[in-house]
Amino acid sequence: MKNTIIAIASAALLSSIATADDAKKFDGAFAGVEAGYADFGAADAFIYGAEAGYRKQFNNNVVVGVEGTFTGVDLNGVDFLWSTTLTAGRTFGTNNDHLLFLGAGLAQINTDFGSSEAFKTDLGYEYALENGFSVRVKATTYDFDDFQTTAGISYRF
């Protein structure tokens, strides 16, 4: 009888822990793809690429993380763009499946003539779907001058 009570209590505790982890829809490692539009001042371009990172979602629904991107640019003379960004945001909604986030970091663009670095800022929104997938939109500025907008899909591991 004592073992049965311990087993039931353990199962209840483990199920509550699993439910709490499932409620954190933006917690853990993630990777995805994105595409969008960039305005580089003198020229506009279609962009496409991938992102990967890690986020920690706290019990108060604050989310912090780090994200890296690698972006191809459909523009003559531009090879690619990469960035590393620290992010912070907050989940909302009845199931906490919406995330509004800000980011700041460093970007580097590689061209036929060399490379240059820029400070970047992000403003983004992400919506958690079922089974670890999410969709997102993001606006990014580089040195508060050039900008890009992207939409993408990610998977949380």
Tab-separated table of N, CA and C in Angstrom:
chain	number	residue	atom	x	y	z
A	1	MET	N	0.813	-1.192	0.000
A	1	MET	CA	0.000	0.000	0.000
A	1	MET	C	0.860	1.261	0.000
A	2	LYS	N	1.914	1.237	0.830
A	2	LYS	CA	2.816	2.385	0.916
A	2	LYS	C	3.492	2.625	-0.438
A	3	ASN	N	3.920	1.545	-1.108
A	3	ASN	CA	4.550	1.672	-2.425
A	3	ASN	C	3.579	2.217	-3.465
A	4	THR	N	2.307	1.831	-3.379
A	4	THR	CA	1.297	2.321	-4.311
A	4	THR	C	1.103	3.823	-4.137
A	5	ILE	N	1.040	4.301	-2.917
A	5	ILE	CA	0.876	5.736	-2.654
A	5	ILE	C	2.086	6.515	-3.170
A	6	ILE	N	3.284	5.991	-2.936
A	6	ILE	CA	4.499	6.644	-3.425
A	6	ILE	C	4.501	6.674	-4.954
A	7	ALA	N	4.095	5.592	-5.589
A	7	ALA	CA	4.055	5.531	-7.050
A	7	ALA	C	3.055	6.536	-7.607
A	8	ILE	N	1.878	6.641	-7.002
A	8	ILE	CA	0.858	7.594	-7.473
A	8	ILE	C	1.349	9.030	-7.277
A	9	ALA	N	1.936	9.318	-6.117
A	9	ALA	CA	2.453	10.670	-5.855
A	9	ALA	C	3.574	11.021	-6.825
A	10	SER	N	4.453	10.063	-7.114
A	10	SER	CA	5.541	10.301	-8.066
A	10	SER	C	5.005	10.560	-9.459
A	11	ALA	N	4.026	9.779	-9.893
A	11	ALA	CA	3.428	9.976	-11.211
A	11	ALA	C	2.752	11.341	-11.314
A	12	ALA	N	2.051	11.755	-10.266
A	12	ALA	CA	1.397	13.071	-10.270
A	12	ALA	C	2.424	14.188	-10.341
A	13	LEU	N	3.519	14.064	-9.588
A	13	LEU	CA	4.569	15.074	-9.600
A	13	LEU	C	5.224	15.157	-10.972
A	14	LEU	N	5.565	14.010	-11.542
A	14	LEU	CA	6.201	14.005	-12.858
A	14	LEU	C	5.282	14.559	-13.935
A	15	SER	N	4.000	14.261	-13.865
A	15	SER	CA	3.089	14.791	-14.875
A	15	SER	C	2.937	16.293	-14.741
A	16	SER	N	2.974	16.833	-13.524
A	16	SER	CA	2.882	18.283	-13.363
A	16	SER	C	4.147	18.958	-13.867
A	17	ILE	N	5.306	18.327	-13.691
A	17	ILE	CA	6.551	18.865	-14.221
A	17	ILE	C	6.511	18.858	-15.743
A	18	ALA	N	6.048	17.780	-16.350
A	18	ALA	CA	5.956	17.704	-17.811
A	18	ALA	C	4.998	18.752	-18.349
A	19	THR	N	3.875	18.978	-17.667
A	19	THR	CA	2.924	19.995	-18.101
A	19	THR	C	3.551	21.373	-18.018
A	20	ALA	N	4.297	21.650	-16.963
A	20	ALA	CA	4.944	22.952	-16.835
A	20	ALA	C	5.950	23.164	-17.952
A	21	ASP	N	6.739	22.148	-18.298
A	21	ASP	CA	7.698	22.278	-19.386
A	21	ASP	C	7.003	22.466	-20.723
A	22	ASP	N	5.886	21.762	-20.957
A	22	ASP	CA	5.154	21.913	-22.203
A	22	ASP	C	4.565	23.304	-22.329
A	23	ALA	N	4.277	23.957	-21.211
A	23	ALA	CA	3.713	25.301	-21.235
A	23	ALA	C	4.752	26.328	-21.671
A	24	LYS	N	6.018	26.001	-21.564
A	24	LYS	CA	7.088	26.909	-21.986
A	24	LYS	C	7.379	26.667	-23.461
A	25	LYS	N	6.614	27.298	-24.301
A	25	LYS	CA	6.658	27.049	-25.744
A	25	LYS	C	7.863	27.667	-26.445
A	26	PHE	N	8.623	28.527	-25.746
A	26	PHE	CA	9.772	29.190	-26.353
A	26	PHE	C	11.061	28.887	-25.592
A	27	ASP	N	11.114	27.747	-24.934
A	27	ASP	CA	12.249	27.368	-24.112
A	27	ASP	C	13.067	26.297	-24.819
A	28	GLY	N	14.370	26.516	-24.978
A	28	GLY	CA	15.246	25.503	-25.543
A	28	GLY	C	15.885	25.914	-26.852
A	29	ALA	N	16.566	24.962	-27.458
A	29	ALA	CA	17.247	25.187	-28.732
A	29	ALA	C	16.233	25.205	-29.868
A	30	PHE	N	16.524	26.002	-30.906
A	30	PHE	CA	15.640	26.081	-32.058
A	30	PHE	C	16.456	26.342	-33.316
A	31	ALA	N	15.879	26.009	-34.448
A	31	ALA	CA	16.479	26.288	-35.752
A	31	ALA	C	15.345	26.486	-36.744
A	32	GLY	N	15.617	27.265	-37.779
A	32	GLY	CA	14.571	27.505	-38.759
A	32	GLY	C	15.087	28.186	-40.012
A	33	VAL	N	14.153	28.527	-40.873
A	33	VAL	CA	14.449	29.214	-42.130
A	33	VAL	C	13.617	30.481	-42.194
A	34	GLU	N	14.119	31.464	-42.957
A	34	GLU	CA	13.407	32.715	-43.118
A	34	GLU	C	13.691	33.309	-44.484
A	35	ALA	N	12.804	34.186	-44.927
A	35	ALA	CA	12.979	34.890	-46.192
A	35	ALA	C	12.322	36.252	-46.059
A	36	GLY	N	12.752	37.183	-46.891
A	36	GLY	CA	12.164	38.502	-46.802
A	36	GLY	C	12.761	39.495	-47.767
A	37	TYR	N	12.730	40.760	-47.355
A	37	TYR	CA	13.107	41.898	-48.175
A	37	TYR	C	14.106	42.746	-47.404
A	38	ALA	N	15.123	43.256	-48.099
A	38	ALA	CA	16.107	44.135	-47.467
A	38	ALA	C	16.270	45.403	-48.292
A	39	ASP	N	16.431	46.511	-47.599
A	39	ASP	CA	16.704	47.806	-48.222
A	39	ASP	C	18.097	48.224	-47.776
A	40	PHE	N	19.042	48.182	-48.699
A	40	PHE	CA	20.426	48.535	-48.398
A	40	PHE	C	20.753	49.947	-48.869
A	41	GLY	N	19.800	50.849	-48.808
A	41	GLY	CA	20.035	52.230	-49.217
A	41	GLY	C	19.939	52.395	-50.717
A	42	ALA	N	21.026	52.071	-51.426
A	42	ALA	CA	21.065	52.245	-52.879
A	42	ALA	C	20.363	51.116	-53.627
A	43	ALA	N	20.106	49.995	-52.944
A	43	ALA	CA	19.508	48.851	-53.637
A	43	ALA	C	18.621	48.051	-52.688
A	44	ASP	N	17.616	47.407	-53.270
A	44	ASP	CA	16.731	46.506	-52.538
A	44	ASP	C	17.042	45.081	-52.973
A	45	ALA	N	16.764	44.110	-52.087
A	45	ALA	CA	17.098	42.736	-52.436
A	45	ALA	C	16.179	41.749	-51.729
A	46	PHE	N	15.988	40.601	-52.361
A	46	PHE	CA	15.348	39.446	-51.740
A	46	PHE	C	16.403	38.764	-50.885
A	47	ILE	N	16.046	38.365	-49.672
A	47	ILE	CA	16.982	37.677	-48.783
A	47	ILE	C	16.372	36.367	-48.313
A	48	TYR	N	17.219	35.418	-47.971
A	48	TYR	CA	16.797	34.090	-47.537
A	48	TYR	C	17.895	33.520	-46.659
A	49	GLY	N	17.517	32.694	-45.707
A	49	GLY	CA	18.558	32.138	-44.861
A	49	GLY	C	18.041	31.255	-43.755
A	50	ALA	N	18.877	31.095	-42.739
A	50	ALA	CA	18.584	30.209	-41.620
A	50	ALA	C	18.939	30.894	-40.318
A	51	GLU	N	18.240	30.471	-39.267
A	51	GLU	CA	18.561	30.957	-37.936
A	51	GLU	C	18.620	29.778	-36.984
A	52	ALA	N	19.422	29.933	-35.946
A	52	ALA	CA	19.512	28.923	-34.893
A	52	ALA	C	19.851	29.630	-33.594
A	53	GLY	N	19.398	29.068	-32.489
A	53	GLY	CA	19.697	29.700	-31.220
A	53	GLY	C	19.198	28.909	-30.041
A	54	TYR	N	19.255	29.557	-28.898
A	54	TYR	CA	18.789	28.956	-27.654
A	54	TYR	C	18.105	30.036	-26.834
A	55	ARG	N	16.943	29.676	-26.258
A	55	ARG	CA	16.198	30.610	-25.411
A	55	ARG	C	15.841	29.945	-24.087
A	56	LYS	N	15.732	30.778	-23.074
A	56	LYS	CA	15.300	30.338	-21.757
A	56	LYS	C	14.032	31.106	-21.422
A	57	GLN	N	12.944	30.368	-21.163
A	57	GLN	CA	11.680	30.983	-20.767
A	57	GLN	C	11.501	30.781	-19.271
A	58	PHE	N	11.350	31.868	-18.534
A	58	PHE	CA	11.200	31.816	-17.086
A	58	PHE	C	9.725	31.695	-16.711
A	59	ASN	N	9.461	31.352	-15.464
A	59	ASN	CA	8.085	31.158	-14.995
A	59	ASN	C	7.250	32.431	-15.066
A	60	ASN	N	7.893	33.613	-15.078
A	60	ASN	CA	7.156	34.868	-15.195
A	60	ASN	C	6.932	35.257	-16.670
A	61	ASN	N	7.204	34.323	-17.584
A	61	ASN	CA	6.987	34.461	-19.033
A	61	ASN	C	7.967	35.389	-19.726
A	62	VAL	N	9.040	35.772	-19.059
A	62	VAL	CA	10.127	36.489	-19.704
A	62	VAL	C	10.986	35.468	-20.437
A	63	VAL	N	11.404	35.819	-21.650
A	63	VAL	CA	12.215	34.929	-22.481
A	63	VAL	C	13.494	35.663	-22.876
A	64	VAL	N	14.657	35.058	-22.619
A	64	VAL	CA	15.943	35.614	-23.036
A	64	VAL	C	16.667	34.558	-23.862
A	65	GLY	N	17.525	35.025	-24.781
A	65	GLY	CA	18.231	34.047	-25.604
A	65	GLY	C	19.322	34.654	-26.445
A	66	VAL	N	19.914	33.794	-27.228
A	66	VAL	CA	20.930	34.181	-28.195
A	66	VAL	C	20.562	33.516	-29.513
A	67	GLU	N	20.796	34.229	-30.616
A	67	GLU	CA	20.403	33.737	-31.936
A	67	GLU	C	21.471	34.096	-32.957
A	68	GLY	N	21.736	33.185	-33.855
A	68	GLY	CA	22.638	33.449	-34.965
A	68	GLY	C	21.893	33.275	-36.274
A	69	THR	N	22.223	34.120	-37.261
A	69	THR	CA	21.593	34.001	-38.573
A	69	THR	C	22.659	33.962	-39.662
A	70	PHE	N	22.341	33.296	-40.729
A	70	PHE	CA	23.165	33.294	-41.939
A	70	PHE	C	22.209	33.563	-43.088
A	71	THR	N	22.443	34.652	-43.818
A	71	THR	CA	21.492	35.120	-44.816
A	71	THR	C	22.151	35.273	-46.173
A	72	GLY	N	21.528	34.689	-47.190
A	72	GLY	CA	21.935	34.922	-48.561
A	72	GLY	C	21.216	36.157	-49.080
A	73	VAL	N	21.892	36.898	-49.943
A	73	VAL	CA	21.332	38.143	-50.469
A	73	VAL	C	21.322	38.064	-51.984
A	74	ASP	N	20.140	38.295	-52.579
A	74	ASP	CA	19.981	38.250	-54.033
A	74	ASP	C	20.308	39.630	-54.620
A	75	LEU	N	21.610	39.981	-54.593
A	75	LEU	CA	22.061	41.285	-55.058
A	75	LEU	C	23.488	41.138	-55.572
A	76	ASN	N	23.755	41.602	-56.777
A	76	ASN	CA	25.098	41.514	-57.347
A	76	ASN	C	26.102	42.208	-56.443
A	77	GLY	N	27.222	41.556	-56.203
A	77	GLY	CA	28.279	42.116	-55.390
A	77	GLY	C	28.184	41.777	-53.913
A	78	VAL	N	27.024	41.280	-53.453
A	78	VAL	CA	26.863	40.922	-52.046
A	78	VAL	C	26.862	39.404	-51.939
A	79	ASP	N	27.748	38.878	-51.095
A	79	ASP	CA	27.845	37.429	-50.936
A	79	ASP	C	26.864	36.908	-49.892
A	80	PHE	N	26.986	37.367	-48.656
A	80	PHE	CA	26.105	36.906	-47.584
A	80	PHE	C	26.189	37.865	-46.409
A	81	LEU	N	25.288	37.656	-45.472
A	81	LEU	CA	25.194	38.442	-44.253
A	81	LEU	C	25.041	37.473	-43.094
A	82	TRP	N	25.787	37.660	-42.020
A	82	TRP	CA	25.605	36.841	-40.830
A	82	TRP	C	25.469	37.743	-39.616
A	83	SER	N	24.850	37.241	-38.564
A	83	SER	CA	24.691	38.053	-37.363
A	83	SER	C	24.594	37.174	-36.120
A	84	THR	N	24.910	37.778	-34.989
A	84	THR	CA	24.718	37.186	-33.671
A	84	THR	C	23.954	38.193	-32.839
A	85	THR	N	22.883	37.740	-32.190
A	85	THR	CA	21.978	38.651	-31.507
A	85	THR	C	21.584	38.116	-30.130
A	86	LEU	N	21.570	38.989	-29.137
A	86	LEU	CA	20.979	38.688	-27.839
A	86	LEU	C	19.536	39.157	-27.881
A	87	THR	N	18.612	38.340	-27.387
A	87	THR	CA	17.197	38.682	-27.446
A	87	THR	C	16.572	38.662	-26.055
A	88	ALA	N	15.512	39.448	-25.916
A	88	ALA	CA	14.706	39.453	-24.691
A	88	ALA	C	13.270	39.742	-25.085
A	89	GLY	N	12.348	39.024	-24.472
A	89	GLY	CA	10.953	39.237	-24.806
A	89	GLY	C	10.029	38.726	-23.725
A	90	ARG	N	8.762	38.728	-24.063
A	90	ARG	CA	7.749	38.274	-23.110
A	90	ARG	C	6.643	37.556	-23.863
A	91	THR	N	6.193	36.444	-23.282
A	91	THR	CA	5.075	35.712	-23.874
A	91	THR	C	3.768	36.307	-23.369
A	92	PHE	N	2.707	36.104	-24.151
A	92	PHE	CA	1.381	36.566	-23.744
A	92	PHE	C	0.336	35.700	-24.416
A	93	GLY	N	-0.918	35.931	-24.070
A	93	GLY	CA	-2.019	35.122	-24.582
A	93	GLY	C	-2.448	34.103	-23.548
A	94	THR	N	-3.615	33.527	-23.760
A	94	THR	CA	-4.146	32.583	-22.765
A	94	THR	C	-3.263	31.361	-22.591
A	95	ASN	N	-2.584	30.930	-23.637
A	95	ASN	CA	-1.684	29.776	-23.548
A	95	ASN	C	-0.220	30.177	-23.612
A	96	ASN	N	0.064	31.458	-23.492
A	96	ASN	CA	1.436	31.975	-23.630
A	96	ASN	C	2.093	31.477	-24.916
A	97	ASP	N	1.327	31.461	-26.003
A	97	ASP	CA	1.860	30.993	-27.277
A	97	ASP	C	2.230	32.140	-28.215
A	98	HIS	N	2.213	33.372	-27.714
A	98	HIS	CA	2.660	34.542	-28.470
A	98	HIS	C	3.912	35.078	-27.794
A	99	LEU	N	4.893	35.497	-28.585
A	99	LEU	CA	6.130	36.068	-28.053
A	99	LEU	C	6.439	37.353	-28.801
A	100	LEU	N	6.618	38.439	-28.072
A	100	LEU	CA	7.085	39.701	-28.616
A	100	LEU	C	8.497	39.891	-28.099
A	101	PHE	N	9.461	40.146	-28.997
A	101	PHE	CA	10.850	40.213	-28.550
A	101	PHE	C	11.621	41.352	-29.203
A	102	LEU	N	12.678	41.774	-28.515
A	102	LEU	CA	13.648	42.751	-28.996
A	102	LEU	C	14.998	42.063	-29.057
A	103	GLY	N	15.857	42.532	-29.944
A	103	GLY	CA	17.190	41.966	-30.032
A	103	GLY	C	18.212	43.033	-30.361
A	104	ALA	N	19.458	42.788	-29.976
A	104	ALA	CA	20.571	43.670	-30.309
A	104	ALA	C	21.805	42.802	-30.507
A	105	GLY	N	22.608	43.158	-31.513
A	105	GLY	CA	23.784	42.347	-31.762
A	105	GLY	C	24.687	42.919	-32.826
A	106	LEU	N	25.498	42.049	-33.376
A	106	LEU	CA	26.505	42.416	-34.369
A	106	LEU	C	26.225	41.675	-35.663
A	107	ALA	N	26.329	42.387	-36.773
A	107	ALA	CA	26.146	41.781	-38.101
A	107	ALA	C	27.369	42.077	-38.962
A	108	GLN	N	27.628	41.178	-39.890
A	108	GLN	CA	28.706	41.389	-40.851
A	108	GLN	C	28.184	41.052	-42.237
A	109	ILE	N	28.423	41.944	-43.187
A	109	ILE	CA	28.040	41.697	-44.571
A	109	ILE	C	29.319	41.513	-45.386
A	110	ASN	N	29.336	40.453	-46.162
A	110	ASN	CA	30.486	40.149	-47.010
A	110	ASN	C	30.118	40.439	-48.451
A	111	THR	N	30.969	41.241	-49.121
A	111	THR	CA	30.730	41.624	-50.516
A	111	THR	C	31.951	41.263	-51.343
A	112	ASP	N	31.870	41.524	-52.646
A	112	ASP	CA	33.011	41.300	-53.526
A	112	ASP	C	34.190	42.198	-53.169
A	113	PHE	N	33.933	43.262	-52.427
A	113	PHE	CA	34.967	44.252	-52.117
A	113	PHE	C	35.478	44.152	-50.693
A	114	GLY	N	35.007	43.170	-49.929
A	114	GLY	CA	35.435	43.012	-48.549
A	114	GLY	C	34.240	42.816	-47.635
A	115	SER	N	34.419	43.158	-46.374
A	115	SER	CA	33.329	42.995	-45.421
A	115	SER	C	33.233	44.228	-44.527
A	116	SER	N	32.055	44.410	-43.959
A	116	SER	CA	31.856	45.502	-43.006
A	116	SER	C	30.930	45.011	-41.898
A	117	GLU	N	31.094	45.611	-40.730
A	117	GLU	CA	30.293	45.227	-39.577
A	117	GLU	C	29.302	46.330	-39.242
A	118	ALA	N	28.220	45.938	-38.591
A	118	ALA	CA	27.190	46.901	-38.204
A	118	ALA	C	26.531	46.446	-36.911
A	119	PHE	N	26.060	47.416	-36.134
A	119	PHE	CA	25.223	47.138	-34.975
A	119	PHE	C	23.821	46.877	-35.502
A	120	LYS	N	23.154	45.847	-34.988
A	120	LYS	CA	21.812	45.533	-35.468
A	120	LYS	C	20.826	45.499	-34.320
A	121	THR	N	19.589	45.845	-34.630
A	121	THR	CA	18.497	45.740	-33.667
A	121	THR	C	17.332	45.020	-34.333
A	122	ASP	N	16.603	44.250	-33.549
A	122	ASP	CA	15.450	43.485	-34.042
A	122	ASP	C	14.211	43.826	-33.232
A	123	LEU	N	13.078	43.762	-33.890
A	123	LEU	CA	11.769	43.763	-33.249
A	123	LEU	C	11.015	42.620	-33.903
A	124	GLY	N	10.541	41.662	-33.094
A	124	GLY	CA	9.915	40.485	-33.680
A	124	GLY	C	8.702	40.000	-32.921
A	125	TYR	N	7.929	39.192	-33.629
A	125	TYR	CA	6.750	38.530	-33.064
A	125	TYR	C	6.802	37.077	-33.510
A	126	GLU	N	6.529	36.175	-32.581
A	126	GLU	CA	6.539	34.742	-32.900
A	126	GLU	C	5.297	34.088	-32.302
A	127	TYR	N	4.721	33.156	-33.050
A	127	TYR	CA	3.537	32.430	-32.596
A	127	TYR	C	3.853	30.944	-32.567
A	128	ALA	N	3.668	30.312	-31.420
A	128	ALA	CA	3.956	28.886	-31.253
A	128	ALA	C	2.810	28.048	-31.806
A	129	LEU	N	3.146	27.150	-32.712
A	129	LEU	CA	2.193	26.187	-33.250
A	129	LEU	C	2.301	24.900	-32.436
A	130	GLU	N	1.713	23.840	-32.919
A	130	GLU	CA	1.798	22.536	-32.244
A	130	GLU	C	3.144	21.866	-32.519
A	131	ASN	N	3.514	20.922	-31.683
A	131	ASN	CA	4.659	20.024	-31.872
A	131	ASN	C	5.999	20.733	-32.019
A	132	GLY	N	6.190	21.875	-31.345
A	132	GLY	CA	7.479	22.544	-31.349
A	132	GLY	C	7.712	23.508	-32.491
A	133	PHE	N	6.797	23.631	-33.428
A	133	PHE	CA	6.958	24.569	-34.537
A	133	PHE	C	6.441	25.948	-34.150
A	134	SER	N	6.999	26.982	-34.766
A	134	SER	CA	6.504	28.336	-34.583
A	134	SER	C	6.731	29.121	-35.870
A	135	VAL	N	5.929	30.155	-36.068
A	135	VAL	CA	6.095	31.070	-37.193
A	135	VAL	C	6.406	32.446	-36.626
A	136	ARG	N	7.174	33.240	-37.405
A	136	ARG	CA	7.562	34.540	-36.886
A	136	ARG	C	7.762	35.562	-37.992
A	137	VAL	N	7.673	36.810	-37.594
A	137	VAL	CA	8.011	37.937	-38.455
A	137	VAL	C	8.980	38.811	-37.667
A	138	LYS	N	9.891	39.473	-38.396
A	138	LYS	CA	10.921	40.240	-37.711
A	138	LYS	C	11.332	41.424	-38.586
A	139	ALA	N	11.541	42.577	-37.954
A	139	ALA	CA	12.099	43.755	-38.612
A	139	ALA	C	13.468	44.012	-38.002
A	140	THR	N	14.452	44.277	-38.847
A	140	THR	CA	15.832	44.468	-38.400
A	140	THR	C	16.387	45.749	-38.997
A	141	THR	N	17.121	46.511	-38.191
A	141	THR	CA	17.862	47.659	-38.706
A	141	THR	C	19.350	47.408	-38.487
A	142	TYR	N	20.155	47.955	-39.385
A	142	TYR	CA	21.611	47.885	-39.291
A	142	TYR	C	22.130	49.306	-39.151
A	143	ASP	N	22.802	49.588	-38.040
A	143	ASP	CA	23.254	50.944	-37.721
A	143	ASP	C	22.115	51.950	-37.845
A	144	PHE	N	20.892	51.501	-37.601
A	144	PHE	CA	19.681	52.321	-37.656
A	144	PHE	C	19.511	53.007	-39.008
A	145	ASP	N	20.053	52.396	-40.069
A	145	ASP	CA	19.985	52.983	-41.404
A	145	ASP	C	19.345	51.988	-42.371
A	146	ASP	N	20.071	50.924	-42.734
A	146	ASP	CA	19.537	49.888	-43.615
A	146	ASP	C	18.574	49.021	-42.802
A	147	PHE	N	17.603	48.407	-43.487
A	147	PHE	CA	16.666	47.563	-42.756
A	147	PHE	C	16.256	46.365	-43.588
A	148	GLN	N	15.688	45.380	-42.904
A	148	GLN	CA	15.133	44.206	-43.568
A	148	GLN	C	13.919	43.717	-42.796
A	149	THR	N	13.029	43.068	-43.505
A	149	THR	CA	11.881	42.408	-42.885
A	149	THR	C	11.890	40.960	-43.350
A	150	THR	N	11.622	40.050	-42.423
A	150	THR	CA	11.622	38.631	-42.756
A	150	THR	C	10.436	37.935	-42.108
A	151	ALA	N	10.094	36.802	-42.687
A	151	ALA	CA	9.109	35.887	-42.110
A	151	ALA	C	9.739	34.502	-42.161
A	152	GLY	N	9.427	33.681	-41.158
A	152	GLY	CA	10.047	32.371	-41.139
A	152	GLY	C	9.299	31.370	-40.293
A	153	ILE	N	9.828	30.155	-40.307
A	153	ILE	CA	9.284	29.062	-39.505
A	153	ILE	C	10.463	28.418	-38.769
A	154	SER	N	10.226	28.079	-37.499
A	154	SER	CA	11.279	27.495	-36.665
A	154	SER	C	10.759	26.214	-36.007
A	155	TYR	N	11.707	25.411	-35.571
A	155	TYR	CA	11.387	24.204	-34.817
A	155	TYR	C	12.201	24.223	-33.522
A	156	ARG	N	11.521	24.012	-32.401
A	156	ARG	CA	12.174	23.956	-31.088
A	156	ARG	C	12.452	22.500	-30.752
A	157	PHE	N	13.692	22.225	-30.390
A	157	PHE	CA	14.108	20.856	-30.057
A	157	PHE	C	13.752	20.509	-28.639
